Coordinates of C-alpha atoms and ligand atoms in Angstrom, one line a residue:
M1 CA 102.8 -72.6 -20.0
P2 CA 102.6 -75.4 -17.4
G3 CA 99.9 -77.9 -18.3
S4 CA 99.4 -76.5 -21.8
P5 CA 99.1 -79.0 -24.7
K6 CA 102.3 -79.0 -26.8
L7 CA 101.9 -76.6 -29.7
P8 CA 103.8 -76.6 -33.0
R9 CA 106.6 -74.1 -33.1
V10 CA 106.1 -70.7 -34.9
P11 CA 109.1 -68.5 -35.7
I12 CA 108.0 -65.7 -33.4
P13 CA 111.0 -63.8 -31.9
G14 CA 111.5 -63.9 -28.1
P15 CA 114.0 -64.9 -25.4
R16 CA 115.3 -68.4 -25.3
A17 CA 113.8 -70.9 -22.9
L18 CA 115.6 -70.9 -19.5
P19 CA 117.9 -73.8 -18.9
V20 CA 116.2 -76.6 -16.9
L21 CA 113.0 -74.7 -16.2
G22 CA 112.2 -74.2 -19.9
E23 CA 109.1 -72.3 -20.9
S24 CA 107.6 -72.4 -17.4
G25 CA 110.7 -70.6 -16.2
N26 CA 110.3 -67.9 -18.8
S27 CA 106.6 -67.4 -17.8
F28 CA 107.5 -67.2 -14.2
R29 CA 110.2 -64.6 -14.8
F30 CA 107.9 -62.6 -17.1
F31 CA 104.9 -62.4 -14.7
S32 CA 107.1 -61.7 -11.7
K33 CA 108.1 -58.4 -13.3
P34 CA 105.4 -57.9 -15.9
V35 CA 105.9 -54.3 -16.7
T36 CA 109.7 -54.3 -17.1
S37 CA 109.3 -57.6 -19.1
L38 CA 106.7 -56.2 -21.4
L39 CA 108.7 -53.1 -22.2
A40 CA 111.9 -55.1 -22.7
L41 CA 110.2 -57.7 -24.9
H42 CA 108.8 -55.0 -27.2
Q43 CA 112.0 -53.1 -27.4
R44 CA 114.1 -56.2 -28.2
H45 CA 111.7 -58.2 -30.3
G46 CA 109.2 -55.9 -31.9
D47 CA 105.4 -55.7 -32.2
I48 CA 104.8 -59.5 -32.0
A49 CA 107.0 -61.3 -29.6
A50 CA 106.7 -64.6 -27.6
I51 CA 107.6 -64.9 -24.0
T52 CA 109.7 -67.9 -25.2
G53 CA 110.9 -67.4 -28.7
G54 CA 109.3 -69.8 -31.2
S55 CA 106.5 -70.8 -28.8
P56 CA 102.9 -69.7 -29.4
A57 CA 101.9 -70.6 -25.9
M58 CA 102.1 -66.9 -24.9
V59 CA 102.4 -64.3 -27.6
C60 CA 102.4 -60.6 -26.9
A61 CA 101.0 -58.3 -29.6
F62 CA 101.5 -54.6 -29.4
G63 CA 100.1 -51.6 -31.2
A64 CA 96.8 -50.5 -32.8
E65 CA 96.9 -52.8 -35.8
H66 CA 97.3 -56.0 -33.8
N67 CA 94.9 -54.8 -31.1
R68 CA 92.2 -54.3 -33.8
A69 CA 92.9 -57.7 -35.3
V70 CA 92.6 -59.5 -32.0
L71 CA 89.9 -57.5 -30.1
G72 CA 87.8 -56.9 -33.2
D73 CA 87.4 -60.7 -33.9
D74 CA 85.9 -62.3 -30.9
S75 CA 85.0 -65.5 -32.8
T76 CA 88.6 -66.4 -33.6
F77 CA 90.3 -64.8 -30.5
L78 CA 88.3 -66.2 -27.6
S79 CA 88.2 -64.9 -24.1
H80 CA 90.5 -67.0 -22.1
G81 CA 88.2 -68.1 -19.3
E82 CA 90.4 -71.0 -18.1
P83 CA 90.2 -71.0 -14.3
P84 CA 93.6 -70.7 -12.7
F85 CA 93.1 -73.9 -10.6
P86 CA 90.9 -77.0 -10.8
L87 CA 87.3 -76.4 -9.7
P88 CA 85.0 -79.0 -8.0
E89 CA 82.1 -79.7 -10.3
D90 CA 79.3 -78.7 -7.9
S91 CA 80.7 -75.8 -6.0
A92 CA 79.9 -72.1 -5.5
L93 CA 83.4 -71.2 -6.7
G94 CA 83.0 -73.3 -9.8
R95 CA 79.6 -71.6 -10.6
M96 CA 81.0 -68.2 -10.1
L97 CA 84.1 -68.7 -12.3
R98 CA 82.4 -70.7 -15.1
E99 CA 79.1 -68.8 -15.5
N100 CA 80.4 -65.2 -15.5
M101 CA 80.4 -63.2 -18.7
M102 CA 84.2 -63.1 -19.0
S103 CA 84.4 -66.9 -19.2
K104 CA 81.8 -67.0 -22.0
N105 CA 82.2 -66.7 -25.8
G106 CA 80.0 -66.3 -28.8
Q107 CA 76.2 -66.3 -28.3
D108 CA 76.5 -67.0 -24.5
H109 CA 78.7 -63.9 -24.1
R110 CA 76.5 -61.7 -26.3
R111 CA 73.3 -62.8 -24.4
L112 CA 74.8 -61.9 -21.0
R113 CA 76.3 -58.6 -22.3
R114 CA 72.8 -57.7 -23.7
M115 CA 71.2 -58.5 -20.4
L116 CA 73.8 -56.5 -18.4
M117 CA 74.0 -53.5 -20.7
P118 CA 70.9 -51.5 -19.5
A119 CA 72.3 -51.4 -15.9
F120 CA 75.5 -49.7 -17.2
Q121 CA 74.0 -47.1 -19.5
R122 CA 75.4 -43.6 -18.9
A123 CA 72.0 -42.1 -17.9
R124 CA 71.6 -44.8 -15.2
I125 CA 75.2 -44.5 -14.1
L126 CA 74.8 -40.8 -13.5
A127 CA 72.2 -41.6 -10.9
Y128 CA 74.9 -43.1 -8.7
R129 CA 76.5 -39.7 -8.1
D130 CA 74.9 -39.2 -4.7
D131 CA 75.9 -42.6 -3.5
I132 CA 79.5 -42.1 -4.7
V133 CA 79.7 -38.7 -3.0
D134 CA 78.2 -40.0 0.3
V135 CA 80.6 -42.9 0.5
T136 CA 83.6 -40.7 -0.5
E137 CA 82.8 -38.1 2.2
A138 CA 82.6 -40.7 4.9
S139 CA 85.7 -42.5 3.7
L140 CA 87.8 -39.3 3.5
R141 CA 86.6 -38.3 7.0
R142 CA 88.6 -41.3 8.2
V143 CA 91.9 -40.1 6.7
V144 CA 94.0 -38.4 9.5
P145 CA 96.1 -35.6 8.1
G146 CA 99.6 -34.8 9.5
G147 CA 101.1 -38.3 9.0
V148 CA 101.9 -40.9 6.5
V149 CA 99.1 -42.9 4.8
D150 CA 99.2 -45.6 2.2
A151 CA 97.3 -43.7 -0.5
S152 CA 96.6 -46.9 -2.4
R153 CA 95.0 -48.4 0.7
V154 CA 92.9 -45.3 1.2
M155 CA 91.6 -45.6 -2.4
L156 CA 91.0 -49.4 -2.1
D157 CA 88.9 -48.9 1.1
L158 CA 87.0 -46.0 -0.5
M159 CA 86.3 -48.0 -3.7
L160 CA 85.2 -51.0 -1.8
G161 CA 82.5 -48.8 0.0
V162 CA 81.5 -47.3 -3.4
I163 CA 81.2 -50.6 -5.2
M164 CA 79.3 -52.3 -2.4
R165 CA 76.8 -49.4 -2.2
C166 CA 76.3 -49.0 -5.9
L167 CA 76.4 -52.7 -6.9
F168 CA 74.6 -54.3 -3.9
G169 CA 73.0 -51.3 -2.1
V170 CA 74.8 -52.3 1.2
D171 CA 76.9 -50.2 3.6
V172 CA 80.1 -52.0 4.6
S173 CA 81.7 -49.1 6.4
A174 CA 80.8 -50.1 9.9
G175 CA 81.5 -53.8 9.2
G176 CA 77.7 -54.0 8.9
D177 CA 77.2 -56.4 6.0
P178 CA 79.3 -59.5 5.5
L179 CA 79.3 -58.9 1.8
G180 CA 82.4 -56.6 2.2
P181 CA 84.7 -59.0 4.0
L182 CA 83.5 -62.0 2.1
S183 CA 84.1 -60.3 -1.3
I184 CA 87.6 -59.2 -0.2
A185 CA 88.4 -62.8 1.1
L186 CA 87.2 -64.2 -2.3
L187 CA 89.4 -61.8 -4.2
E188 CA 92.4 -62.5 -2.0
G189 CA 91.8 -66.3 -2.5
F190 CA 91.7 -65.9 -6.3
L191 CA 94.9 -64.0 -6.3
S192 CA 96.8 -66.1 -3.8
P193 CA 99.7 -68.0 -5.3
A194 CA 99.2 -70.7 -2.6
N195 CA 96.0 -71.8 -4.4
L196 CA 97.8 -72.1 -7.7
I197 CA 100.4 -74.4 -6.1
L198 CA 98.2 -76.4 -3.7
P199 CA 94.6 -76.5 -5.0
Y200 CA 93.6 -79.3 -2.6
D201 CA 90.4 -79.3 -0.6
V202 CA 91.8 -80.6 2.6
P203 CA 91.5 -79.1 6.1
G204 CA 93.8 -76.2 6.8
T205 CA 94.6 -75.3 3.2
P206 CA 93.9 -71.8 1.8
Y207 CA 92.0 -73.6 -1.1
R208 CA 89.5 -75.1 1.4
K209 CA 89.0 -71.6 2.8
L210 CA 88.5 -70.2 -0.6
L211 CA 85.8 -72.8 -1.4
R212 CA 84.1 -72.0 2.0
D213 CA 84.2 -68.3 1.4
A214 CA 82.7 -68.7 -2.0
N215 CA 79.9 -70.8 -0.4
R216 CA 79.2 -68.2 2.2
L217 CA 79.2 -65.4 -0.4
E218 CA 76.9 -67.3 -2.7
E219 CA 74.5 -67.9 0.3
R220 CA 74.5 -64.1 1.1
L221 CA 73.9 -63.2 -2.5
L222 CA 71.0 -65.7 -2.9
A223 CA 69.4 -64.2 0.2
L224 CA 69.8 -60.7 -1.3
I225 CA 68.2 -61.8 -4.5
E226 CA 65.1 -62.9 -2.5
E227 CA 65.0 -59.6 -0.6
R228 CA 65.3 -57.5 -3.8
R229 CA 62.7 -59.6 -5.6
A230 CA 60.3 -59.1 -2.7
T231 CA 60.7 -55.3 -2.4
H232 CA 61.2 -54.2 -6.1
D233 CA 62.7 -50.9 -5.0
G234 CA 66.4 -51.5 -5.2
R235 CA 68.3 -48.7 -7.1
D236 CA 71.5 -50.7 -7.1
M237 CA 73.1 -52.6 -10.1
F238 CA 72.2 -55.9 -8.6
S239 CA 68.5 -55.0 -8.5
A240 CA 68.8 -53.9 -12.1
L241 CA 70.3 -57.3 -13.1
I242 CA 67.6 -59.1 -11.1
H243 CA 64.9 -57.4 -13.1
A244 CA 66.7 -57.4 -16.5
H245 CA 65.2 -59.4 -19.3
D246 CA 66.2 -60.4 -22.8
E247 CA 64.2 -59.7 -26.0
D248 CA 62.2 -62.9 -25.4
G249 CA 61.4 -62.0 -21.8
S250 CA 63.8 -64.5 -20.2
R251 CA 65.7 -63.4 -17.1
L252 CA 69.1 -64.2 -15.6
S253 CA 69.0 -67.4 -13.4
D254 CA 70.1 -67.1 -9.8
V255 CA 73.4 -68.8 -10.7
E256 CA 74.0 -66.3 -13.5
L257 CA 73.1 -63.4 -11.2
V258 CA 75.6 -64.4 -8.6
A259 CA 78.3 -65.0 -11.1
Q260 CA 77.8 -61.6 -13.0
S261 CA 77.7 -59.6 -9.8
I262 CA 80.9 -61.2 -8.5
L263 CA 82.5 -60.5 -11.9
V264 CA 81.4 -56.8 -11.7
Y265 CA 82.8 -56.4 -8.2
I266 CA 86.1 -58.0 -9.2
A267 CA 86.4 -56.0 -12.4
A268 CA 85.4 -52.7 -10.8
Y269 CA 87.1 -52.6 -7.4
E270 CA 90.8 -52.8 -7.8
T271 CA 91.0 -51.3 -11.3
T272 CA 89.2 -48.1 -10.3
A273 CA 91.1 -47.9 -6.9
Q274 CA 94.5 -48.4 -8.6
S275 CA 93.7 -45.8 -11.3
L276 CA 93.0 -43.3 -8.6
S277 CA 96.2 -44.3 -6.7
W278 CA 98.3 -43.9 -9.9
T279 CA 96.8 -40.5 -10.6
L280 CA 97.6 -39.3 -7.0
L281 CA 101.1 -40.6 -7.5
L282 CA 101.6 -38.9 -10.9
L283 CA 100.3 -35.6 -9.4
A284 CA 102.6 -35.9 -6.5
L285 CA 105.5 -36.4 -9.0
H286 CA 104.4 -33.3 -11.0
P287 CA 103.5 -30.7 -8.3
E288 CA 103.1 -27.9 -10.9
I289 CA 100.2 -29.9 -12.5
L290 CA 98.8 -30.7 -9.1
Y291 CA 98.6 -27.1 -8.1
D292 CA 96.9 -26.1 -11.4
L293 CA 94.4 -28.9 -10.9
E294 CA 93.7 -27.7 -7.3
D295 CA 93.0 -24.2 -8.8
E296 CA 90.6 -25.6 -11.4
V297 CA 88.8 -27.7 -8.7
D298 CA 88.5 -24.7 -6.3
A299 CA 87.3 -22.4 -9.0
M300 CA 84.6 -24.8 -10.2
L301 CA 83.4 -26.3 -6.9
H302 CA 84.1 -23.7 -4.1
G303 CA 84.5 -26.5 -1.6
E304 CA 81.3 -28.4 -2.6
A305 CA 81.2 -32.0 -3.9
P306 CA 80.9 -32.0 -7.7
T307 CA 77.6 -32.6 -9.5
A308 CA 77.8 -35.1 -12.3
E309 CA 77.8 -32.1 -14.8
Q310 CA 80.6 -30.4 -13.0
A311 CA 82.6 -33.6 -12.8
A312 CA 82.4 -33.7 -16.6
S313 CA 83.3 -30.0 -17.1
M314 CA 86.8 -29.7 -15.7
P315 CA 89.2 -29.8 -18.7
L316 CA 92.4 -30.3 -16.7
L317 CA 90.8 -33.0 -14.5
D318 CA 89.7 -34.8 -17.7
A319 CA 93.2 -34.5 -19.3
V320 CA 95.0 -35.6 -16.1
I321 CA 92.8 -38.8 -15.8
K322 CA 93.2 -39.6 -19.5
E323 CA 97.0 -39.1 -19.3
S324 CA 97.3 -41.1 -16.1
A325 CA 95.4 -44.0 -17.8
R326 CA 97.8 -43.7 -20.8
I327 CA 101.1 -43.7 -18.9
L328 CA 100.2 -46.0 -16.0
P329 CA 97.0 -47.9 -17.1
A330 CA 95.3 -49.7 -14.3
T331 CA 95.4 -52.8 -16.5
P332 CA 98.9 -52.9 -18.0
I333 CA 97.9 -56.2 -19.6
C334 CA 94.3 -55.8 -20.6
S335 CA 93.3 -58.9 -22.5
F336 CA 94.3 -62.5 -22.6
R337 CA 92.9 -64.4 -25.6
L338 CA 92.9 -68.0 -26.8
V339 CA 93.1 -68.8 -30.5
G340 CA 90.0 -70.9 -31.2
E341 CA 90.9 -71.9 -34.7
Q342 CA 94.2 -71.5 -36.7
A343 CA 94.6 -67.7 -37.2
T344 CA 96.8 -65.2 -38.8
L345 CA 98.4 -62.4 -36.7
G346 CA 100.7 -60.1 -38.6
K347 CA 103.0 -62.4 -40.6
Y348 CA 102.5 -65.4 -38.4
T349 CA 100.1 -68.3 -38.5
L350 CA 99.1 -69.2 -35.0
P351 CA 97.8 -72.7 -34.3
K352 CA 94.6 -73.4 -32.3
G353 CA 95.4 -73.2 -28.6
S354 CA 97.9 -70.3 -28.9
R355 CA 97.5 -67.6 -26.3
I356 CA 97.7 -63.9 -26.9
L357 CA 98.3 -61.1 -24.5
L358 CA 97.6 -57.4 -25.3
S359 CA 99.1 -54.5 -23.4
P360 CA 97.7 -51.0 -23.2
L361 CA 100.9 -50.1 -21.3
V362 CA 103.1 -50.7 -24.3
T363 CA 100.6 -49.6 -26.9
H364 CA 100.2 -46.3 -25.1
R365 CA 104.0 -45.7 -25.4
M366 CA 104.2 -45.9 -29.2
G367 CA 105.8 -42.6 -30.1
D368 CA 104.0 -42.0 -33.4
V369 CA 100.7 -41.6 -31.6
F370 CA 102.0 -40.3 -28.3
P371 CA 105.2 -38.2 -28.8
E372 CA 107.5 -38.1 -25.8
P373 CA 105.7 -41.1 -24.4
T374 CA 107.4 -41.4 -21.1
R375 CA 106.5 -37.8 -20.1
F376 CA 103.3 -37.1 -18.1
L377 CA 101.8 -34.4 -20.3
P378 CA 98.1 -33.9 -19.7
E379 CA 98.1 -31.0 -22.2
R380 CA 98.7 -33.4 -25.0
W381 CA 95.0 -34.4 -24.9
S382 CA 94.0 -31.0 -26.4
R383 CA 95.9 -32.0 -29.6
I384 CA 95.3 -35.7 -30.0
T385 CA 92.3 -38.0 -30.7
P386 CA 93.6 -41.5 -30.7
T387 CA 91.5 -44.3 -32.1
P388 CA 90.0 -46.9 -29.7
F389 CA 92.7 -49.4 -30.6
E390 CA 95.6 -46.9 -30.0
Y391 CA 94.3 -45.8 -26.6
L392 CA 92.5 -48.6 -24.7
P393 CA 92.6 -48.2 -21.0
F394 CA 89.2 -50.0 -20.9
G395 CA 90.0 -52.5 -23.7
A396 CA 88.2 -52.2 -27.0
G397 CA 85.8 -54.1 -29.3
P398 CA 82.8 -56.3 -28.3
R399 CA 84.3 -57.1 -24.8
M400 CA 85.3 -53.5 -24.0
C401 CA 84.8 -52.7 -20.3
I402 CA 81.1 -52.5 -19.6
G403 CA 81.7 -50.3 -16.5
H404 CA 83.8 -47.6 -18.1
A405 CA 81.1 -44.9 -17.7
F406 CA 80.9 -45.8 -14.0
A407 CA 84.7 -45.7 -13.5
N408 CA 84.9 -42.4 -15.3
L409 CA 82.2 -40.9 -13.2
A410 CA 83.6 -42.3 -9.9
M411 CA 87.2 -41.0 -10.7
R412 CA 85.9 -37.5 -11.7
L413 CA 84.0 -37.2 -8.4
I414 CA 86.5 -38.8 -6.0
L415 CA 89.6 -37.1 -7.2
P416 CA 88.4 -33.5 -6.8
M417 CA 86.9 -34.4 -3.4
A418 CA 90.2 -35.8 -2.2
L419 CA 92.2 -32.8 -3.6
Q420 CA 89.8 -30.3 -2.0
R421 CA 90.6 -31.7 1.4
F422 CA 94.2 -33.0 1.3
R423 CA 97.6 -32.7 -0.3
F424 CA 99.3 -36.0 -0.9
A425 CA 103.1 -35.8 -1.2
L426 CA 105.6 -38.5 -2.0
R427 CA 108.6 -38.9 0.4
P428 CA 112.0 -38.7 -1.3
N429 CA 113.5 -42.1 -2.3
T430 CA 110.2 -44.0 -2.0
E431 CA 110.5 -47.3 -3.9
I432 CA 107.6 -47.5 -6.5
S433 CA 107.4 -50.8 -8.4
L434 CA 104.5 -52.6 -9.9
Q435 CA 103.0 -56.0 -9.5
L436 CA 100.0 -57.6 -11.2
K437 CA 97.0 -58.4 -9.0
G438 CA 94.7 -60.2 -11.3
I439 CA 94.7 -57.9 -14.3
S440 CA 95.4 -54.7 -12.2
G441 CA 98.8 -53.2 -11.9
A442 CA 99.3 -52.3 -8.2
P443 CA 102.1 -50.6 -6.4
K444 CA 104.2 -53.5 -4.9
N445 CA 104.7 -51.9 -1.5
G446 CA 101.7 -49.6 -1.4
L447 CA 102.0 -45.8 -1.9
P448 CA 103.2 -44.3 1.4
M449 CA 102.5 -40.5 1.2
D450 CA 102.6 -37.6 3.6
V451 CA 99.0 -36.3 3.8
T452 CA 98.3 -32.7 5.0
T453 CA 95.2 -30.6 4.9
R454 CA 94.7 -28.2 2.0
R455 CA 94.7 -25.1 4.1
A456 CA 98.2 -24.1 2.9
P457 CA 98.2 -21.9 -0.3
R458 CA 99.9 -23.0 -3.5
P459 CA 103.6 -23.4 -2.6
G460 CA 106.2 -21.6 -4.6
N461 CA 108.4 -24.6 -4.8
T462 CA 107.4 -27.1 -7.5
R463 CA 110.5 -29.4 -7.2
R464 CA 109.7 -32.9 -8.2
P465 CA 110.3 -35.7 -5.7
K466 CA 112.7 -38.5 -6.9
P467 CA 111.3 -42.0 -6.2
K468 CA 113.3 -45.2 -6.7
G469 CA 112.2 -48.4 -8.4
E470 CA 110.5 -49.4 -11.7
I471 CA 108.6 -46.1 -11.9
R472 CA 111.8 -44.4 -13.1
A473 CA 111.7 -46.5 -16.3
L474 CA 108.1 -45.7 -16.8
V475 CA 107.8 -42.0 -16.2
D476 CA 110.4 -39.4 -17.2
L477 CA 110.9 -37.2 -14.1
S478 CA 113.8 -35.0 -15.4
Ligands
LIG501 C1 89.5 -47.7 -14.2 C2 88.7 -48.8 -14.0 C3 88.6 -49.9 -14.9 C4 89.5 -50.4 -15.9 C5 90.9 -49.9 -16.2 C6 88.8 -51.5 -16.5 C7 89.4 -52.3 -17.5 C8 88.7 -53.3 -18.2 C9 89.3 -53.9 -19.4 C10 90.6 -53.6 -20.0 C11 88.4 -54.9 -19.8 C12 88.4 -55.7 -21.0 C13 89.1 -57.1 -20.7 C14 89.2 -57.9 -21.9 O1 89.4 -57.4 -23.0 O2 89.3 -59.2 -21.8 C15 87.2 -54.8 -18.8 C16 86.1 -55.6 -18.9 C17 85.1 -55.5 -18.0 N1 84.9 -54.6 -17.0 FE1 86.2 -53.1 -16.6 N2 87.6 -51.7 -16.0 C18 87.4 -50.7 -15.0 C19 86.3 -50.5 -14.2 C20 85.1 -51.3 -14.3 C21 84.0 -51.0 -13.6 C22 83.8 -49.8 -12.6 C23 83.1 -52.1 -13.8 C24 81.7 -52.3 -13.4 C25 81.0 -51.4 -12.6 C26 83.7 -53.0 -14.8 C27 83.2 -54.1 -15.3 C28 83.8 -54.9 -16.3 C29 83.2 -56.1 -16.9 C30 81.9 -56.7 -16.4 C31 84.0 -56.5 -17.9 C32 83.8 -57.7 -18.8 C33 83.2 -57.3 -20.1 C34 82.9 -58.4 -21.1 O3 83.5 -59.5 -20.9 O4 82.1 -58.2 -22.0 N3 85.0 -52.5 -15.0 N4 87.5 -53.8 -17.9

């Protein structure tokens, strides 16, 4: 890894360092095609493999046993909160990146997690049903049937509205609150390769813009904290965090509130939107399952939006969402960890400073737990009960996704609502490949799909469309 301290060599198998470019070249090659690289690394080198053979700078560990060892021990395998670029000491961007829960370890992480937890409890999450349904209805009204839409864009716009409403209690649909565009600008800045290459605070650079966007976002959130403290009536997650207190009565500081709310937005938005997009794609690739799901949704809902109870009572919907998260998890790489003290992983001793990467995408394809792993088979979920380390779309252990109940509710409300109104069909020969955006796996060129209204009855023809690109290696479409 560029800029990493030199680590002693460990005999972990992996590809040789590229000529001239060395380990940095291997890293670049790996992350430019992360999914293909992960699958190839596992196939060629086994359950513990290094991006550069012999180097513990980036070690990939696959399968339940290693997931348990790493995710279960958060005092040895630390969350790897290194910012991707240098941060000015006294800056909004620095405060957001350094003070959020994902950048913390040990007591600091546990304290923040304890403070956030009540806002994410299932009972509280179910109360967001009406907000999610309202925003979804408004968002789906903007989809014009009869043409081609980028289904992934539709889901991103929809989820932005949902998150802004449930997290901050604001409506961003009419461009009303600057929180929407500011949050998007911040996320784009985080993910922009330009900021990795040129992190200089000089006029005209994207890095300067990122610093300025972070300042404006912080200002808006500090004003919102004042408003919410004054009114005491917010039902949103932000209000819950403002009023949260620890066992000793202490509360989150303003800096902590801003940092946690930005983390929640970033962790929730793309991941949930991409999960929905991948599910729409998988259904379009398996029309026979799509039509069965439409039948289940129609029989349960008769054209109405689901209640929270109905959302949890559709067996095929549940199986489709689980299987989609197995075969195309929204976070193909779920967890980066830094070895805090010399540690053992499998048969290797890893020096302090080694980095580990875990992948649900690969673990979910291990044939002993998931037979015929490349086939999209929702019905398998009536036969299997994998352990939390075998099936981990939301991670596992003490840092497991705090928002999984929210994501599960949102997906089980939004998907039936979309399927009641529209049929999304993939055009033949569409190229579907993946890229990493932060920790989310996103379709590289979007998901262009024909969208029609659902007036037409179930077609007799269930021929599967044949896309091009990486998807063919990931999903068996025979
Ligand atoms: C389908 C959607 C989602 C997926 C696939 C997902 C996935 C994950 C994963 C894999 C982790 C663990 C990362 C690690 O081990 O380092 C994580 C953590 C986290 N997620 Fe999610 N997530 C989703 C939705 C959400 C939502 C909706 C929220 C909030 C409303 C959220 C908030 C968080 C937070 C705050 C953490 C950090 C937890 C900690 O450090 O203790 N996520 N998520």
